[in-house]
Short mmCIF file of C-alpha atoms in Angstrom, two decimals:
data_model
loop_
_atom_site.label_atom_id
_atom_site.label_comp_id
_atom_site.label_asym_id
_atom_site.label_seq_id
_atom_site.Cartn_x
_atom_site.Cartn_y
_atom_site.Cartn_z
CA UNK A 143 13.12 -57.25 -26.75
CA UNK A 144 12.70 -60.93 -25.55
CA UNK A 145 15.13 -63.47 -27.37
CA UNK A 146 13.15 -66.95 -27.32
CA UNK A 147 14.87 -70.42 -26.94
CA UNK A 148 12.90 -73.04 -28.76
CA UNK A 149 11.36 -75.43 -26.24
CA UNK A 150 12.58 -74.48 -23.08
CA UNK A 151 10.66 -74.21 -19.68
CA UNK A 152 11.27 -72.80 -16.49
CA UNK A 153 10.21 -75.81 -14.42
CA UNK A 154 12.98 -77.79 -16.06
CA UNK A 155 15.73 -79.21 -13.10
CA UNK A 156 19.12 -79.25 -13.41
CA UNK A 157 20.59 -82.25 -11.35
CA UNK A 158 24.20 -82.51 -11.39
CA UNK A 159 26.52 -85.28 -9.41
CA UNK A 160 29.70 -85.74 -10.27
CA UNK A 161 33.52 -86.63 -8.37
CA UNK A 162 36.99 -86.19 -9.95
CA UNK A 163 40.12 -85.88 -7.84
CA UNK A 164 42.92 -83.53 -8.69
CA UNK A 165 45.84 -84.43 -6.73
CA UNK A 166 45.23 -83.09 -3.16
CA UNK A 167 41.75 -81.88 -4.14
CA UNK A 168 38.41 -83.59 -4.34
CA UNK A 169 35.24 -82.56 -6.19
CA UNK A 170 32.51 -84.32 -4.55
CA UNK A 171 29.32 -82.28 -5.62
CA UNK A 172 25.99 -82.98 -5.86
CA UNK A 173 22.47 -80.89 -6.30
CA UNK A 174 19.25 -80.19 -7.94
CA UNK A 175 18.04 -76.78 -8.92
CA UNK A 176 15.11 -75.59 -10.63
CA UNK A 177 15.44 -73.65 -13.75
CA UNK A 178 16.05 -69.95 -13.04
CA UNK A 179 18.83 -67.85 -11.91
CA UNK A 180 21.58 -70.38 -9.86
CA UNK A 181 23.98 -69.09 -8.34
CA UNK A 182 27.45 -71.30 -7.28
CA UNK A 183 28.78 -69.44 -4.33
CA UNK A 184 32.15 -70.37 -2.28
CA UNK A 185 35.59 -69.23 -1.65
CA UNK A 186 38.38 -69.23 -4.34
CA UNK A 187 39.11 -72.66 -4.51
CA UNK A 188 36.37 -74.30 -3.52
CA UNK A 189 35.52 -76.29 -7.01
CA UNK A 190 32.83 -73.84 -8.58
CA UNK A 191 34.45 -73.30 -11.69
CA UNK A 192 35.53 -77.17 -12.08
CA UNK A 193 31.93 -77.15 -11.98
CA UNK A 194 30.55 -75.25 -14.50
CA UNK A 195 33.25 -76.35 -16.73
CA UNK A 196 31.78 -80.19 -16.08
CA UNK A 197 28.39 -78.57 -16.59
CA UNK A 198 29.53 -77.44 -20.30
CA UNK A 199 31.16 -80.56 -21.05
CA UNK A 200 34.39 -79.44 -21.47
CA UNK A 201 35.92 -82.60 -20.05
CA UNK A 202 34.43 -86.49 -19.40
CA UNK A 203 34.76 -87.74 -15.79
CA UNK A 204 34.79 -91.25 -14.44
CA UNK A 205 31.76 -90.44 -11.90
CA UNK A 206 29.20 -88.02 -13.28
CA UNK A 207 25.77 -87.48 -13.74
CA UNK A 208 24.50 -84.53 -15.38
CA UNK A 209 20.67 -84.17 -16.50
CA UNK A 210 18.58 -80.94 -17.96
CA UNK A 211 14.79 -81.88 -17.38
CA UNK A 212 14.79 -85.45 -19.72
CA UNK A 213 18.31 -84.82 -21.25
CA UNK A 214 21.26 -86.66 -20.16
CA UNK A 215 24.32 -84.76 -21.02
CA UNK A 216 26.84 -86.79 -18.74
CA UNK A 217 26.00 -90.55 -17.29
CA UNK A 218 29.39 -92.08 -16.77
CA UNK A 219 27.57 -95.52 -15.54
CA UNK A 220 26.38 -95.81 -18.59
CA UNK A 221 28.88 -94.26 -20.84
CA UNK A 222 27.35 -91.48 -21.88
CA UNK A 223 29.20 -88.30 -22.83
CA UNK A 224 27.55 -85.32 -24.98
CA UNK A 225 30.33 -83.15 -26.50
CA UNK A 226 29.67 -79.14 -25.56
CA UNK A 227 28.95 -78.16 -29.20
CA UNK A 228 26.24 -80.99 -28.45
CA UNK A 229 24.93 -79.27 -25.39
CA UNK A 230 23.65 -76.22 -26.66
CA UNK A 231 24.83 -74.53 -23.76
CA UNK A 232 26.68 -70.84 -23.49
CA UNK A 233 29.30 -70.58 -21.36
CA UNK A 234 31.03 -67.25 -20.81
CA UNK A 235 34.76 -68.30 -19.11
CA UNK A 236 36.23 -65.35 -16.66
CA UNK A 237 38.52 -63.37 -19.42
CA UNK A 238 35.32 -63.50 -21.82
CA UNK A 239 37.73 -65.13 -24.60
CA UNK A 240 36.66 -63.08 -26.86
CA UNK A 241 38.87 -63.56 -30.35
CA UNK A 242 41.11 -60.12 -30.28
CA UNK A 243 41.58 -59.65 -34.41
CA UNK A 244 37.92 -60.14 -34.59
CA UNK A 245 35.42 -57.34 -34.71
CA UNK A 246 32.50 -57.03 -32.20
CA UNK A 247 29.61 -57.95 -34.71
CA UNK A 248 32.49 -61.06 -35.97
CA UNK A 249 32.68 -62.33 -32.17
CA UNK A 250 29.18 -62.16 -31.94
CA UNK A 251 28.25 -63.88 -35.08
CA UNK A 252 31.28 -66.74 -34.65
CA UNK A 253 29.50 -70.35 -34.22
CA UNK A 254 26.44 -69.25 -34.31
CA UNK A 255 23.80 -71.59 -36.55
CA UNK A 256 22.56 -69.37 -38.73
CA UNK A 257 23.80 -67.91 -42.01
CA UNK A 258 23.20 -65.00 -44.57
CA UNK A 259 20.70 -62.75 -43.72
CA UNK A 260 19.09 -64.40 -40.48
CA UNK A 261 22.50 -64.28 -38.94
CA UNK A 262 22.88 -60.87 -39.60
CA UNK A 263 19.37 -60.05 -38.06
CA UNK A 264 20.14 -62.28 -35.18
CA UNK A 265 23.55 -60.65 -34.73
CA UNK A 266 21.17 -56.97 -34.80
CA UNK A 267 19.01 -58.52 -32.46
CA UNK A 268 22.05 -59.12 -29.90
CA UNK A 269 23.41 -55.72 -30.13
CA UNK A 270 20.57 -53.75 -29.44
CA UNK A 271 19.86 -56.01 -26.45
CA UNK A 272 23.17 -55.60 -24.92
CA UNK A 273 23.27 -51.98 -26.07
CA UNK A 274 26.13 -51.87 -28.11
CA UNK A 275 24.98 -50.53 -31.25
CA UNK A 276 27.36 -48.29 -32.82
CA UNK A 277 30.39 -50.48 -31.63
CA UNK A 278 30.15 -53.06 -34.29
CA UNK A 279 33.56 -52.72 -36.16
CA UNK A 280 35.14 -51.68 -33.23
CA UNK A 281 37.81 -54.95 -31.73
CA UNK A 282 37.66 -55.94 -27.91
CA UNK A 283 40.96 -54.14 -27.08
CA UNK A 284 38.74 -50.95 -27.83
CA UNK A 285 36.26 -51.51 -25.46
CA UNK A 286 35.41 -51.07 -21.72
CA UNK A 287 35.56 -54.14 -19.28
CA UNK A 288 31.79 -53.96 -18.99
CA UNK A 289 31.16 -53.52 -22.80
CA UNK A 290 33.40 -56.96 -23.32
CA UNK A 291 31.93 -58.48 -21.22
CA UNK A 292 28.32 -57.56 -22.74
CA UNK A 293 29.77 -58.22 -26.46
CA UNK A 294 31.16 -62.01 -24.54
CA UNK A 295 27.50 -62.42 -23.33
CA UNK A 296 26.03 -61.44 -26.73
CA UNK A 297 28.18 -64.39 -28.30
CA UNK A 298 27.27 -67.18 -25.90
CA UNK A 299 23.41 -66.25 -26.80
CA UNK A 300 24.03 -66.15 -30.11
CA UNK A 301 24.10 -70.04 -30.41
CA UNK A 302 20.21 -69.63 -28.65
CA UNK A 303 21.22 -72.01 -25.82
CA UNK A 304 19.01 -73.56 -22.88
CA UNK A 305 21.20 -73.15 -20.41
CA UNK A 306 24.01 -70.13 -19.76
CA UNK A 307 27.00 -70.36 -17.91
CA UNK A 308 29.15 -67.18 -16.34
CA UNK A 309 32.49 -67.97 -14.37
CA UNK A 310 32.89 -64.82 -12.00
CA UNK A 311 32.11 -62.85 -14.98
CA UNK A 312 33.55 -59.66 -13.22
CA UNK A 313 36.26 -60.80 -10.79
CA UNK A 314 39.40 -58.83 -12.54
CA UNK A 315 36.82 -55.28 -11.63
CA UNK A 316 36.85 -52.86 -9.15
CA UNK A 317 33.47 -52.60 -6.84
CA UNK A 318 31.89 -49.41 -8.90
CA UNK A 319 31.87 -51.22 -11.66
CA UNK A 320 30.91 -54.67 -10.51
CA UNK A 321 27.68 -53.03 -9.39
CA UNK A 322 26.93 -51.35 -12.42
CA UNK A 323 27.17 -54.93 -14.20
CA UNK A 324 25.34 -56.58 -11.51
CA UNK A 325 22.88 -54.22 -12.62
CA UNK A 326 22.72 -55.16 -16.37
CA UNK A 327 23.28 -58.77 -15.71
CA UNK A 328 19.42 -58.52 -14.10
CA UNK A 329 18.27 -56.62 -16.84
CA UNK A 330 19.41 -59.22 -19.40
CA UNK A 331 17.63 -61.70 -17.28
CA UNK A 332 14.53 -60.08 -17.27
CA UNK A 333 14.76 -59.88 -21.30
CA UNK A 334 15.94 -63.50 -22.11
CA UNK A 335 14.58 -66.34 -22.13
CA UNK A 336 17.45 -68.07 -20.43
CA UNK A 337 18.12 -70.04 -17.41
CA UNK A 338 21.90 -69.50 -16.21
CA UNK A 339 24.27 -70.24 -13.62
CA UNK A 340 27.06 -68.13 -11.81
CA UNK A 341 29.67 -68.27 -10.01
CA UNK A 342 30.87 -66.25 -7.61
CA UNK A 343 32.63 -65.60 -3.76
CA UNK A 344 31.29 -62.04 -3.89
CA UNK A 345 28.27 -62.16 -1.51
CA UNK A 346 26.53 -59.58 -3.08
CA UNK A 347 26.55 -60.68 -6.44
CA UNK A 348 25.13 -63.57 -4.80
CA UNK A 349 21.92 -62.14 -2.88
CA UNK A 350 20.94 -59.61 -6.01
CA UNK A 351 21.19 -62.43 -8.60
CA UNK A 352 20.20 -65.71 -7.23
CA UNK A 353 16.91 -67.55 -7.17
CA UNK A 354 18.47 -70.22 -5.75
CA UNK A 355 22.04 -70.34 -4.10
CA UNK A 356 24.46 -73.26 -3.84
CA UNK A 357 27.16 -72.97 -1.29
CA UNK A 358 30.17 -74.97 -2.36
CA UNK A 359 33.19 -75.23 -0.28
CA UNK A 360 36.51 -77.03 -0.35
CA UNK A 361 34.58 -79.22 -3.08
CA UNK A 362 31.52 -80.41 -1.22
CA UNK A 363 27.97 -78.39 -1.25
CA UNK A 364 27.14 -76.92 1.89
CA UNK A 365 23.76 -75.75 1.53
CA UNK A 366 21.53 -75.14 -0.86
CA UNK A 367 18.09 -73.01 -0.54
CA UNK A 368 16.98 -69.58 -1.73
CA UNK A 369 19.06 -66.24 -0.60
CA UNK A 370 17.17 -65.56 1.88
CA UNK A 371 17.38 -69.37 3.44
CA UNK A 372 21.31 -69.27 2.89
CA UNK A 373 22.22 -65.75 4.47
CA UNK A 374 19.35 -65.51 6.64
CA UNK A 375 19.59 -68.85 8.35
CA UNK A 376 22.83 -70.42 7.28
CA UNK A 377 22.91 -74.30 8.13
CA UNK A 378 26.60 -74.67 10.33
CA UNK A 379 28.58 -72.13 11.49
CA UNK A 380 31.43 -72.59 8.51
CA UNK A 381 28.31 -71.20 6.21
CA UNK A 382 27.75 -68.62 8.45
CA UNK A 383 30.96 -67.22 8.12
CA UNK A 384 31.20 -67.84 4.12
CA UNK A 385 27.97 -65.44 4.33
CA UNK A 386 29.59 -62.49 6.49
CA UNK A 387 28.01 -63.83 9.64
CA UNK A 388 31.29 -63.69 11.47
CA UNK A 389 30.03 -62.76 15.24
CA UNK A 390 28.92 -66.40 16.91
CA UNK A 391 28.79 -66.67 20.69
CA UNK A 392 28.19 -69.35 22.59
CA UNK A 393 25.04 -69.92 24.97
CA UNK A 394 22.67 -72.02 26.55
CA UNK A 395 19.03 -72.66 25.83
CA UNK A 396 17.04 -71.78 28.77
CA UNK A 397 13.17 -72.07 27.15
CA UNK A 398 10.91 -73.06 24.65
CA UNK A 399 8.09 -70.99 23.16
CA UNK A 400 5.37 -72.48 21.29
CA UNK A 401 5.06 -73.03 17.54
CA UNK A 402 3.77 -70.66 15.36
CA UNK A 403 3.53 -70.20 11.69
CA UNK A 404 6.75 -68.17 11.79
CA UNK A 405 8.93 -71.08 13.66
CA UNK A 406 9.27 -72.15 17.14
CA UNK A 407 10.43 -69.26 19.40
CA UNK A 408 13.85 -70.15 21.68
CA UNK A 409 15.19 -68.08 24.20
CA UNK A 410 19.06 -68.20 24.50
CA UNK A 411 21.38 -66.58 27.64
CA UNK A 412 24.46 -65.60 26.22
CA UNK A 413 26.60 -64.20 29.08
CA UNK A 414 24.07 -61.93 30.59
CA UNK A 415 22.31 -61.18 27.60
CA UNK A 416 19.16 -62.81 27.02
CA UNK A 417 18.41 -63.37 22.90
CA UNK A 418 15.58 -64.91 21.14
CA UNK A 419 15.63 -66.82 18.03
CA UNK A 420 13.11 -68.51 16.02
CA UNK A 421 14.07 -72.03 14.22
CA UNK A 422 11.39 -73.99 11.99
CA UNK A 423 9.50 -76.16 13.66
CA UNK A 424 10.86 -79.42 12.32
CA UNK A 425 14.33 -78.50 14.31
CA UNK A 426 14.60 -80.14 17.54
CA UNK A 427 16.29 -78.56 20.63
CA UNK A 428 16.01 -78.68 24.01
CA UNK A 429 15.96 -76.53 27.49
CA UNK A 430 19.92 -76.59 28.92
CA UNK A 431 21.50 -77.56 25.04
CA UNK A 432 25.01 -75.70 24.52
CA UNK A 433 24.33 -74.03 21.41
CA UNK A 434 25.96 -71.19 18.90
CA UNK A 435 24.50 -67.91 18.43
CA UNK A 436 24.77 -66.37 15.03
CA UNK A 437 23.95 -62.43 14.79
CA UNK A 438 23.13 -60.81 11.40
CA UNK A 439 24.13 -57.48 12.69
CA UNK A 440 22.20 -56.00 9.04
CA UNK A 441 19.00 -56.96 10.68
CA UNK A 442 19.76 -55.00 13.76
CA UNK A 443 18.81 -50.91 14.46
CA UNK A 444 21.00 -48.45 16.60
CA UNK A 445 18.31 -46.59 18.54
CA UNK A 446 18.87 -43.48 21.05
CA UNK A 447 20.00 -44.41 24.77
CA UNK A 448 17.45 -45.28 27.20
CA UNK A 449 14.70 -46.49 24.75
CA UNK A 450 11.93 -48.03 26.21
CA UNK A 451 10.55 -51.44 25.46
CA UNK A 452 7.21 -51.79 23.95
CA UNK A 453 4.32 -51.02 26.77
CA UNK A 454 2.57 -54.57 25.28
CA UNK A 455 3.81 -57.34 25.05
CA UNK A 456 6.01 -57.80 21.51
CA UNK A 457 5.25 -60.88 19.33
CA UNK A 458 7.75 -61.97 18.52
CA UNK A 459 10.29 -60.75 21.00
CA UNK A 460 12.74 -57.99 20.66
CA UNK A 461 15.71 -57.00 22.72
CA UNK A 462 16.82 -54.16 23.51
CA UNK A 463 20.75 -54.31 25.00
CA UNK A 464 22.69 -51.43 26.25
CA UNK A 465 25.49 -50.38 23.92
CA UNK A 466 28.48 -48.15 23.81
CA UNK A 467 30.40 -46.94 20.53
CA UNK A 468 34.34 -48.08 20.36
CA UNK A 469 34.84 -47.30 16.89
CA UNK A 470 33.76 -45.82 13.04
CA UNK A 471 34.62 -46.44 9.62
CA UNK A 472 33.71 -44.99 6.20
CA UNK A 473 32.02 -47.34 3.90
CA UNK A 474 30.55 -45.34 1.36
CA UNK A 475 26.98 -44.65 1.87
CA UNK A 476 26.89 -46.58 5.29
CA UNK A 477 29.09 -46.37 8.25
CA UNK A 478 30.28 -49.46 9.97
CA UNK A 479 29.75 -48.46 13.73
CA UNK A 480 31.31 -51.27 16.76
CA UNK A 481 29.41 -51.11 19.98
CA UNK A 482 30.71 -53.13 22.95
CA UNK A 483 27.69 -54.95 24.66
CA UNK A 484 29.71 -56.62 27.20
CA UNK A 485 33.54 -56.11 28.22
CA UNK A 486 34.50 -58.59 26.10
CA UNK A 487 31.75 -58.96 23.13
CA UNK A 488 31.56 -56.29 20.03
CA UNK A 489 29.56 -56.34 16.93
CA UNK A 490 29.97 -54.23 14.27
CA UNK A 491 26.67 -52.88 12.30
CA UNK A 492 25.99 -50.89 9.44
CA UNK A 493 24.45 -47.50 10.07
CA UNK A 494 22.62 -45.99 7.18
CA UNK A 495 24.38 -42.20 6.49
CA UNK A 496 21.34 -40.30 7.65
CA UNK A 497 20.72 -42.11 10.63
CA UNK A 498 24.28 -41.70 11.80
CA UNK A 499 24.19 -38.35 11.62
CA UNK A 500 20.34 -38.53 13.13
CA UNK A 501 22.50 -40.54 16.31
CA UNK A 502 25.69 -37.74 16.54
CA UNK A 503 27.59 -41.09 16.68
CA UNK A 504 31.34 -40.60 18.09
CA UNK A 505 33.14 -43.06 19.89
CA UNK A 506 31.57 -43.57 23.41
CA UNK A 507 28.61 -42.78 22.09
CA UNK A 508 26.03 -44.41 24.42
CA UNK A 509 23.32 -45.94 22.23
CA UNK A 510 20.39 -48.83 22.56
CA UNK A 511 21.14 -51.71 20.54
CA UNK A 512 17.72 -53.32 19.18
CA UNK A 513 17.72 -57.32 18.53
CA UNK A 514 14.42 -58.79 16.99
CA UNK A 515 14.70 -62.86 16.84
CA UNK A 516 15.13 -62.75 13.21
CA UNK A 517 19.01 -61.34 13.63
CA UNK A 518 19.52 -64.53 16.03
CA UNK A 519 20.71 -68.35 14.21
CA UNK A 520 21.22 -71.29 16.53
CA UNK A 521 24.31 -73.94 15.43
CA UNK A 522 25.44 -76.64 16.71
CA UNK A 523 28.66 -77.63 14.91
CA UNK A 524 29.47 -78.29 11.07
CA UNK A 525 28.95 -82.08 11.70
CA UNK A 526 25.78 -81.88 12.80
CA UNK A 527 23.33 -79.38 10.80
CA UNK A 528 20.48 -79.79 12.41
CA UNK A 529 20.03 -80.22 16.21
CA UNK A 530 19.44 -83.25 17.78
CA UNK A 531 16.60 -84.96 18.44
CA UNK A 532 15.04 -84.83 22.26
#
């Protein structure tokens, strides 16, 4: 079933700028994102929420400017202010506030535009599509956390907005049933008609939702860029580590490959470990710069001891580094295995079930660790995102 909103495209932007202070705290945020699947992602506290609840409306600001394609919803310059009910905008807050002596079909069908028998059809309409048929009488302290928080996203789209807002939609639930949401929060996408934004500090919900990712932290934005620009080549090191890339070492450019559609090709001596990287071509660096090395150990393989390099010549590069097992842990279908490189630099990477078993890995276990350039990120320092010029 596809629920329509009246006028809407997909190529509409969202640009949002806007600055309030809250005693020791500053919101100074400011982006532009297509219309789509957005997600806000940052640590607790970082401003997301204060955010989304600007985005709504649900409070004027001094400095602001918030715009939907042609629609100005906020322009404090000029003294403009829509009201939310104005906005035509669903926003689901994180405890759903959904009305408790209600029934399901009554929280559904509360503010919605229609009356009679088109609300009633639109209010059928929104229960098959969030599958909750048969629970119509039934109140929200009689449901499931995930079948509130469908009946909560069945009453923001009642309204038909352009625009829908979730505030860490599942942050009170435990990870089995986060993913199962995560799950049905992509189906609904695929069925409505209805950009939305999210916010989250759960890096998964992050990568399996977004179409576009804005990193927010301590009330600034960081980076924004598509998933695989954001936790594939995070910006500074401080996104690095808001992404899980928590193993940086620091090492020396010692060459420069040519350019190629794929990025310029650097070769970086940690220690004595030589790594290659690619950056994009417009990035400037230079033979002898100090840099940062970021490893994405998920885009690195455990192979058997002793494995060979290629007999050609591999385009682009890939190491292959000596490694020894310290230590194992259970993570439910994956194994998180450390292997010690050098004396005093580990990594930790996840090991697929069957391949850890296909390795007999134990600690000592000698192994071969395999690097390919993509798994390598070259920082500088927060200050400076990019590197400098020759």
């Amino acid at each position: 079933m596809m629920v329509s909103v009246p006028g809407k495209t997909r190529e509409e932007l969202l640009s949002v700028a806007i600055q309030r202070r809250l005693g020791h705290f500053s919101l100074d945020i400011a982006f532009n994102v297509p219309a789509g699947r957005t997600v806000l992602f940052g640590p607790s506290g970082a401003g997301k929420s204060l955010t989304l609840q600007a985005i709504a409306g649900l409070f004027p600001l001094e400095q602001a400017s918030i715009r939907k394609g042609g629609t100005v919803w906020h322009e404090s310059a000029a003294g403009i202010f829509v009201p939310p009910q104005k906005r035509n905008i669903g926003y689901l807050p994180q405890n759903y506030a959904l009305f408790p002596h209600l029934t399901v079909a009554q929280n559904i069908a509360f503010g919605q535009r229609r009356r009679g028998d088109m609300a009633k059809k639109r209010v059928a309409e929104l229960l098959t599509l969030m599958q909750l048929e048969g629970l119509e009488r039934l109140r929200p302290a009689q449901l499931s956390g995930g079948q509130q928080q469908r009946v909560a996203l069945a009453r923001a789209l009642a309204s038909e907005p352009q625009l829908l807002l979730l505030d860490e939609p599942w942050s009170a639930l435990d990870s089995s049933v986060r993913a199962v949401l995560r799950a049905e929060i992509q189906r609904f996408y695929e069925q409505v008609n209805v950009p939305l934004m999210l916010v989250t500090h759960d890096a998964q919900d992050a990568q399996a939702l977004a179409d576009m990712v804005v990193v927010v932290d301590r009330g600034r934005v960081l980076q924004t860029g598509s998933p695989e620009e954001v936790f594939r080549a995070p910006r500074t090191p401080r996104i690095a580590e808001l992404v899980g890339m928590r193993t940086r070492w620091p090492g020396i450019v010692t060459s420069l490959g040519a350019v190629s559609p794929r990025g310029r090709l650097v070769t970086v001596e940690v220690r004595t470990l030589i790594l290659h990287a690619l950056i994009p071509p417009a990035r400037k660096v230079r033979a002898g710069q100090r840099v940062e090395a970021g490893l994405s150990p998920d885009e690195m393989v455990l192979a058997p001891a002793g494995m060979e390099p290629p007999l050609e010549a591999q385009e682009p590069p890939v190491v292959l580094a000596e490694a020894t097992v310290t230590q194992v842990q259970t993570r439910g279908s994956f194994y998180d295995v450390t292997v010690r490189l050098l004396p005093d630099m580990q990594l930790e990477i996840p090991v697929p079930r069957w391949h850890y078993r296909a390795l007999a890995i134990v600690a000592g276990t000698r192994l071969t660790l395999v690097i390919p350039c993509e798994a390598i990120h070259l920082f500088e320092s927060d200050e400076i995102p990019d590197f400098p010029a020759e």
